[in-house]
Structure formats: C-alpha cells, structure tokens
Short mmCIF file of C-alpha atoms and ligand atoms in Angstrom, two decimals:
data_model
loop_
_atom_site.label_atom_id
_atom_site.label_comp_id
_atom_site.label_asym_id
_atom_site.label_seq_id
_atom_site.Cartn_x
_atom_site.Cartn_y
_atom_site.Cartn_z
CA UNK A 14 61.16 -63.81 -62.66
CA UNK A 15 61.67 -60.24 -62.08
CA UNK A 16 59.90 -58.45 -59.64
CA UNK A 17 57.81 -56.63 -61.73
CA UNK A 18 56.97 -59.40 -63.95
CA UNK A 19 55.80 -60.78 -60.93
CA UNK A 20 53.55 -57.90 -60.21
CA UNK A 21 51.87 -58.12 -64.02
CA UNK A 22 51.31 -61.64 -63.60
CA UNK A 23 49.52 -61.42 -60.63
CA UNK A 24 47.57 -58.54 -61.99
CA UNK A 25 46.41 -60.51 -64.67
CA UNK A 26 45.79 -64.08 -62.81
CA UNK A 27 43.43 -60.99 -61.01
CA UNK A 28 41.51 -59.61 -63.71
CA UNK A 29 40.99 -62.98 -65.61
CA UNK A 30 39.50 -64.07 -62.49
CA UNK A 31 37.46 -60.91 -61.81
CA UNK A 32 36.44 -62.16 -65.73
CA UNK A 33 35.54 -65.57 -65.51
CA UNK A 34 33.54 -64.12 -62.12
CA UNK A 35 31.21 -61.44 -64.37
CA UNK A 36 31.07 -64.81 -67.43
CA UNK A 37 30.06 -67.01 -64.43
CA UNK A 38 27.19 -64.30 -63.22
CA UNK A 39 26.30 -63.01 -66.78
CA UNK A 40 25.53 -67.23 -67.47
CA UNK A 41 24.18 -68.35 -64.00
CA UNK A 42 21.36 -67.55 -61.97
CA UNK A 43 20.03 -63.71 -62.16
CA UNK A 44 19.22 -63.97 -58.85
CA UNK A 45 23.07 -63.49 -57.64
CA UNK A 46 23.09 -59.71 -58.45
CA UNK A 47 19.50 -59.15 -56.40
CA UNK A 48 20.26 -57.37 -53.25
CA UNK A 49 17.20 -58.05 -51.12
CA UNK A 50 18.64 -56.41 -47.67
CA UNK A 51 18.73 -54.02 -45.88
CA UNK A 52 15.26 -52.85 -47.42
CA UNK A 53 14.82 -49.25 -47.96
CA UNK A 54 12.17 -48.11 -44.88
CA UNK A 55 8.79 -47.13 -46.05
CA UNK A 56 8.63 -43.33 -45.80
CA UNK A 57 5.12 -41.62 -46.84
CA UNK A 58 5.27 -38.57 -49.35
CA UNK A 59 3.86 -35.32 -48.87
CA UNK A 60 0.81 -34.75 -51.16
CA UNK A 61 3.11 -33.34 -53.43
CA UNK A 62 6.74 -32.78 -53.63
CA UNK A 63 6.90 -29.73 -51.96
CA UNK A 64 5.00 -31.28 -49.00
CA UNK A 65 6.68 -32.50 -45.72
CA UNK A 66 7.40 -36.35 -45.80
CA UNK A 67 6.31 -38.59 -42.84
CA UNK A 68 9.60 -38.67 -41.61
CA UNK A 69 10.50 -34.85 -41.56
CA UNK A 70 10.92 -32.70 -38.72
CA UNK A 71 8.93 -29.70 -39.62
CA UNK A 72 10.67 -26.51 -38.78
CA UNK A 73 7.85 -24.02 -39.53
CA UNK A 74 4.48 -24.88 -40.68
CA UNK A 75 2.89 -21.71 -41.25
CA UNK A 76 1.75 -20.96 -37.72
CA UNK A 77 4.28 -22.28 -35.39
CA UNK A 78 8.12 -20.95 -35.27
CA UNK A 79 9.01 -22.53 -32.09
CA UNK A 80 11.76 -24.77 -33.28
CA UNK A 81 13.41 -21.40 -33.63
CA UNK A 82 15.18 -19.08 -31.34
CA UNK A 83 16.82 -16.04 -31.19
CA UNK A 84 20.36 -15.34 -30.34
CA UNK A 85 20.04 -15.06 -26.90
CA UNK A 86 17.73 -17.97 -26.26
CA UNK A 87 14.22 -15.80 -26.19
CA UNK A 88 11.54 -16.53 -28.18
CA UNK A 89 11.66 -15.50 -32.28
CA UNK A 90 10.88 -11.94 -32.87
CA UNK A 91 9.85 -12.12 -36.60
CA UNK A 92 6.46 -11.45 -37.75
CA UNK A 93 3.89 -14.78 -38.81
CA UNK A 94 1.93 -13.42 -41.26
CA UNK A 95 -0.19 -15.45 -43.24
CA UNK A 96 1.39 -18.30 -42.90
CA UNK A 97 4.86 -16.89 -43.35
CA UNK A 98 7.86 -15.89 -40.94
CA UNK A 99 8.94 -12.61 -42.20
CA UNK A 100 12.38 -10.87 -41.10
CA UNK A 101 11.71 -8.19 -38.83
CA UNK A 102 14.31 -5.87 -39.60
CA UNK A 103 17.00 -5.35 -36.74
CA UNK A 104 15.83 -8.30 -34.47
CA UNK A 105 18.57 -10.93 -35.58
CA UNK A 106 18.86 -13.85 -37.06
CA UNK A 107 17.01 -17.03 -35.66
CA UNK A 108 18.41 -20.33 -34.75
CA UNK A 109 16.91 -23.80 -34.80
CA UNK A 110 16.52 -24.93 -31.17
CA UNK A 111 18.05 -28.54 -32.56
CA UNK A 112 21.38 -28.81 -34.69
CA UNK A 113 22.12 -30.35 -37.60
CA UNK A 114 24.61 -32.02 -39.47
CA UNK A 115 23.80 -34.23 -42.98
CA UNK A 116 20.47 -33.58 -43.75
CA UNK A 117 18.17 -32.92 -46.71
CA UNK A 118 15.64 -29.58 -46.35
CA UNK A 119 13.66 -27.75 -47.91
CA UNK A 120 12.64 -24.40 -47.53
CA UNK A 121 10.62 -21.69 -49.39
CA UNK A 122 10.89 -18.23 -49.39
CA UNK A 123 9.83 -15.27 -51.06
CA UNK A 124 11.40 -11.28 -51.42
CA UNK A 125 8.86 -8.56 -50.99
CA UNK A 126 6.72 -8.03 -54.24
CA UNK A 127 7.59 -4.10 -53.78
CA UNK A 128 11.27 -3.78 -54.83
CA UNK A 129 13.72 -1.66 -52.81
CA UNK A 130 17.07 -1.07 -53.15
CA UNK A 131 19.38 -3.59 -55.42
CA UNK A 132 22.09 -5.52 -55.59
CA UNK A 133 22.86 -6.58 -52.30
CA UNK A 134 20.20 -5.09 -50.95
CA UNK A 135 17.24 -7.02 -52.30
CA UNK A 136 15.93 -9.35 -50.44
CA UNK A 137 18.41 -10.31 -49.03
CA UNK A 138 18.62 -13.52 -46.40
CA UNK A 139 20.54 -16.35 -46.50
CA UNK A 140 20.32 -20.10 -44.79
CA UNK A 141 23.12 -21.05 -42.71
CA UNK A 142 23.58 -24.30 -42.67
CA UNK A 143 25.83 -25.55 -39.16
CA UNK A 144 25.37 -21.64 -38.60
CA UNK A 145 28.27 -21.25 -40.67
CA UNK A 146 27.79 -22.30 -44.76
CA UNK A 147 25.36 -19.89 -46.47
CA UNK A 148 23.09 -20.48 -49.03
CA UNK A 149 22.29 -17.25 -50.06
CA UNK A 150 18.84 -15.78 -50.45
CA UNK A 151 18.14 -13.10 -52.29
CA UNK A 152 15.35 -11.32 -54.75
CA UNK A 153 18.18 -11.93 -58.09
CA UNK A 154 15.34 -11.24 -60.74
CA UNK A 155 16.76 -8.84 -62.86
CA UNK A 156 18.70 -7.84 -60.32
CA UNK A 157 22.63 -8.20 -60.88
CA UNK A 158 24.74 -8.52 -58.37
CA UNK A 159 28.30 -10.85 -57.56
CA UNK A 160 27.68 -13.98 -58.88
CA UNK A 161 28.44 -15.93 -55.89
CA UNK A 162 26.76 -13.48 -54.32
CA UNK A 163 23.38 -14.06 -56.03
CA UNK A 164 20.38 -16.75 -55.12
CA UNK A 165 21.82 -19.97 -55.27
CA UNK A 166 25.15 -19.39 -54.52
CA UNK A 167 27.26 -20.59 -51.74
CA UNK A 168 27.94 -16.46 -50.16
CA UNK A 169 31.03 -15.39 -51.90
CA UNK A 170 32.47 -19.29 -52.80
CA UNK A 171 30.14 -21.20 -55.25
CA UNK A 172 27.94 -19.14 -57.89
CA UNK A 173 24.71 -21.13 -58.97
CA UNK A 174 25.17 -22.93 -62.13
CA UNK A 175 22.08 -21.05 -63.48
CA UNK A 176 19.71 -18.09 -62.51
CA UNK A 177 16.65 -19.90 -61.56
CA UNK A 178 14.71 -16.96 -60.03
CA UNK A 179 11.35 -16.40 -59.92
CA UNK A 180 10.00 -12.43 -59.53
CA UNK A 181 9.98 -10.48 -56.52
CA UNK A 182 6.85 -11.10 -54.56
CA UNK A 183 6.60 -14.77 -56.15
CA UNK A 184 7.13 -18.05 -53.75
CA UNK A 185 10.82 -20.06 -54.47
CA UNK A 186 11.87 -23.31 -53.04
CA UNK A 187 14.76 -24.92 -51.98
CA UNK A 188 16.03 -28.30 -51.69
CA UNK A 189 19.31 -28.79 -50.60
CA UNK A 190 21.49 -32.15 -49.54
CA UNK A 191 24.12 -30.66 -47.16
CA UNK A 192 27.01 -32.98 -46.42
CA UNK A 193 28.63 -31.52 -43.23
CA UNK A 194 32.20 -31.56 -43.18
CA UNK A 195 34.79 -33.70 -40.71
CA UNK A 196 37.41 -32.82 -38.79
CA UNK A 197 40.55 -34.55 -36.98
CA UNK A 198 41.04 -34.10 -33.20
CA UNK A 199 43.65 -31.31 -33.77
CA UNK A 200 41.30 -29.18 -35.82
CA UNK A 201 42.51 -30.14 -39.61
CA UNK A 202 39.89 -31.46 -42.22
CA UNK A 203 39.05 -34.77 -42.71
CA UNK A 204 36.69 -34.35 -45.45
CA UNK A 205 34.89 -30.86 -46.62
CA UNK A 206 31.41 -29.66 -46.61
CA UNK A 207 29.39 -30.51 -49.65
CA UNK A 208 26.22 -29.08 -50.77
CA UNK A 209 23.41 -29.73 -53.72
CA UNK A 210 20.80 -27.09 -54.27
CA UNK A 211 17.48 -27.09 -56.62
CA UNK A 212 16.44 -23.88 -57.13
CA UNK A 213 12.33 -23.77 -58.13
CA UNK A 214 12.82 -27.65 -58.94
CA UNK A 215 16.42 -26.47 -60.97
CA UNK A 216 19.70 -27.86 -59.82
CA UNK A 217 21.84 -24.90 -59.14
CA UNK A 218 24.20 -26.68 -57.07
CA UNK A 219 25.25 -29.88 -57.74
CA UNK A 220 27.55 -31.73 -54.99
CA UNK A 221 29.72 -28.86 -54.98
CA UNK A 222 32.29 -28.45 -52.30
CA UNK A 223 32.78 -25.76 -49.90
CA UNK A 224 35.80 -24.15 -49.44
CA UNK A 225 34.87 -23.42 -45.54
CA UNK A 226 32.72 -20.99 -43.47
CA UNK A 227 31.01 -18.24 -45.17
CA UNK A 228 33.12 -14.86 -44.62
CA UNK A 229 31.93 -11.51 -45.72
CA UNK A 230 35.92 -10.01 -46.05
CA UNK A 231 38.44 -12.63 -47.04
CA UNK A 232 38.78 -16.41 -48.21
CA UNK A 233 36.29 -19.13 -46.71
CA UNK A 234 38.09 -20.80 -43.94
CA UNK A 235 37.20 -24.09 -42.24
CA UNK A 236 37.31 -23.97 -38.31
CA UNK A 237 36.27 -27.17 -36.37
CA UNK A 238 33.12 -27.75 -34.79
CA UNK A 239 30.44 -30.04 -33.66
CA UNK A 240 28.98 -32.50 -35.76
CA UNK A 241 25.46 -30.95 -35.44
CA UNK A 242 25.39 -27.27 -35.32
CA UNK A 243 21.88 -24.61 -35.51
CA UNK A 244 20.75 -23.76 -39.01
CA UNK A 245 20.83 -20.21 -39.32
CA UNK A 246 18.01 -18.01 -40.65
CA UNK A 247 19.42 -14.66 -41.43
CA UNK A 248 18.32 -11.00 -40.39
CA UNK A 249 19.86 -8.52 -43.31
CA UNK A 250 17.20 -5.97 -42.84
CA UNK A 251 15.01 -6.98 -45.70
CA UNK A 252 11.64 -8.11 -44.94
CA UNK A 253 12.12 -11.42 -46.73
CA UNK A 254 9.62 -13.98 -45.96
CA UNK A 255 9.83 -18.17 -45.46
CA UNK A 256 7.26 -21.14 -44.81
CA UNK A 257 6.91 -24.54 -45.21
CA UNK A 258 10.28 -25.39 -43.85
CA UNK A 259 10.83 -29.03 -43.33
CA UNK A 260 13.91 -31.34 -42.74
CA UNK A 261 15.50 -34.73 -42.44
CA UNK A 262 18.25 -35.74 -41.07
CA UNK A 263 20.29 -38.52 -43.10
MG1 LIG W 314 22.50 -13.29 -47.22
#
C-alpha cells in the first residue's frame, strides 16, 4: 500500500470509530455526557446587574477612591461629588493601587450635561486597561468625531460596532472582558490582547483583538510587560465623571 493510502485508511479506521463512539453515546446511558466536576463556585449577584457581585473588588463605591493613586504615589486629586469621582482638570490620570491582567469590570461614567467643545474635546476620558489599551470615553451623542476615536472604541484601533450613547449629562455603563496579552522571554507576542465591550447593556466590542498599546501618533505597537499592570483612569481636561466601579479578576 502506498503511503498515502495508508494515511486515508487510517483516517477513516479514525472517524468510523469517532462514529460508532457518538452511536454508542447517542444509544447508551445519558448520563456519559453529564459533566458533574469541577462545579462552578457559588458567586452572589448584585441586586441588579449593574450591582457589584460578592466576589468583586470594588474600585470606587461612591465615597471611597482609595484603590486609586496618582502618578506619583499621593493620594487622588479628583473631586467626589455625589457619589462620583470627577476629573479635575490638570491633576493627572489615576492609577489603581493593584494591577490587573484578565479580568471582567464594569464601570459607569457620565460627560457633563453642559456641552463644551466637540469632537475630541467632549468628554473626553478613556480606561486604560494594563495602563496601556484604551477604551475610550467620550460624550459621542451627536457628536462626530474618528470612529475609533469615539465611545466604544479601542483609541485609534477598533471603532465600536454601533453608537450606543446615551446624552450628555446621562449615566453609561461599561462591561468589558479584557484578555491581557502574552509575551515570550525575548519580548515577541505569544498571544494578543483581546477585549469585549457592552456599551449601556449593547455589545460594541465583541472579542476583538488589539493590535497593541494605544498611541496617539502612529500604529499600535505591542511592548512587553507584566502580567498585571494598573488600570488607568484618564485626565484629558474634561470634567467627566465615574462611580460604581467594580472588578473581577478571572
Ligand atoms: Mg480618551
């Protein structure tokens, strides 16, 4: 027999076996396809959806934003107000004190109700997840702008599959699943960053893969780093405001 006969007949002797397997299971006892371990942990929902789980680590709970840091290690200068942390203008971004690296969050945040500037300009904040991968925030209500520059987007990679935007002055969630990305020892990538985004409860991203870190000038770019980095809350001048921020680590 030639070689590649060989190679068929083999392949079939395979799949009539992998048959007669699914005839034998489709016949026999149902209990052969249960999978009964591990079982899934018990984890207690918020009151509703939008509500931290048991298992979260809260990040900001209305009253409380010292998970967060600033640059330079102080405390965070933004404002609470009502329940909110709201960008103070020229202060910087903030940092969580603890890094991340797969994890599911959510976040809500809200532009001011009195509407200044546009484009760009709007609202504008972003969540940078392993300080590096932005999700951008921004007030994109009638306001038009580079669509992977808008809410939603992935800054200047990934546009949002749809606008999901609620008005200016109006609170918007997200819920993301970030998948951090791997590298080898010498710096190359093992597997890319991937990200899924609902927007107000709409999926605007949906397992999408990033290209690398955010830049403002140029291509994305990947360059290594830990597996658990700070998420980034950015300062772009606009007093955009955030609360119930909550996140678990997967
Ligand atoms: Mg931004």
């Amino acid at each position: 027999m030639k070689r590649t006969s060989l190679f068929f007949t083999a392949l079939l002797a395979g799949s009539s076996l992998a048959t007669m397997a699914q005839t034998q299971l489709r016949n026999g006892d149902p209990k052969l396809s249960e999978q009964w371990t591990p079982e899934p942990r018990i984890v207690t929902p918020g009151k509703t959806s939008t509500d931290a789980p048991a298992d979260a680590i809260i990040l900001f709970n209305g009253k409380d934003a010292s998970a967060f840091r600033a640059k330079d290690g102080g405390a965070v200068k933004w404002k609470i107000e009502d329940g909110a942390l709201v960008v103070a203008g020229g202060t910087g971004e903030i940092y969580t004190k603890d890094g991340f690296g797969d994890c599911q969050l959510h976040i809500e945040w809200r532009t001011p109700a009195e509407v200044k500037g546009d484009g760009q300009g709007r609202g504008n904040s972003g969540i940078f997840f392993m300080s590096r991968y932005e999700l951008q925030v921004l007030d994109s209500y009638n306001n038009r702008t580079y669509s992977n520059g808008q809410a939603g987007s992935i800054y200047k990679q990934l546009p949002p599959m749809v606008n999901a935007s609620r008005p200016p002055g109006e609170w918007q969630t997200y819920d993301v699943i970030f998948i951090a990305p791997q590298f080898y020892e010498d710096g190359s990538v093992k597997s890319q960053a991937r990200i899924t985004v609902f927007h107000n409860g709409v999926l605007v991203q949906n397992n999408a893969t990033l290209a690398g870190g955010s830049q403002y000038i140029g291509l994305a770019v990947y360059e290594k780093h830990s597996s658990k980095e700070p998420i980034i809350l950015q300062d772009h001048g606009n007093p955009t405001a955030f609360r119930n921020i909550w996140i678990r680590p997967l």
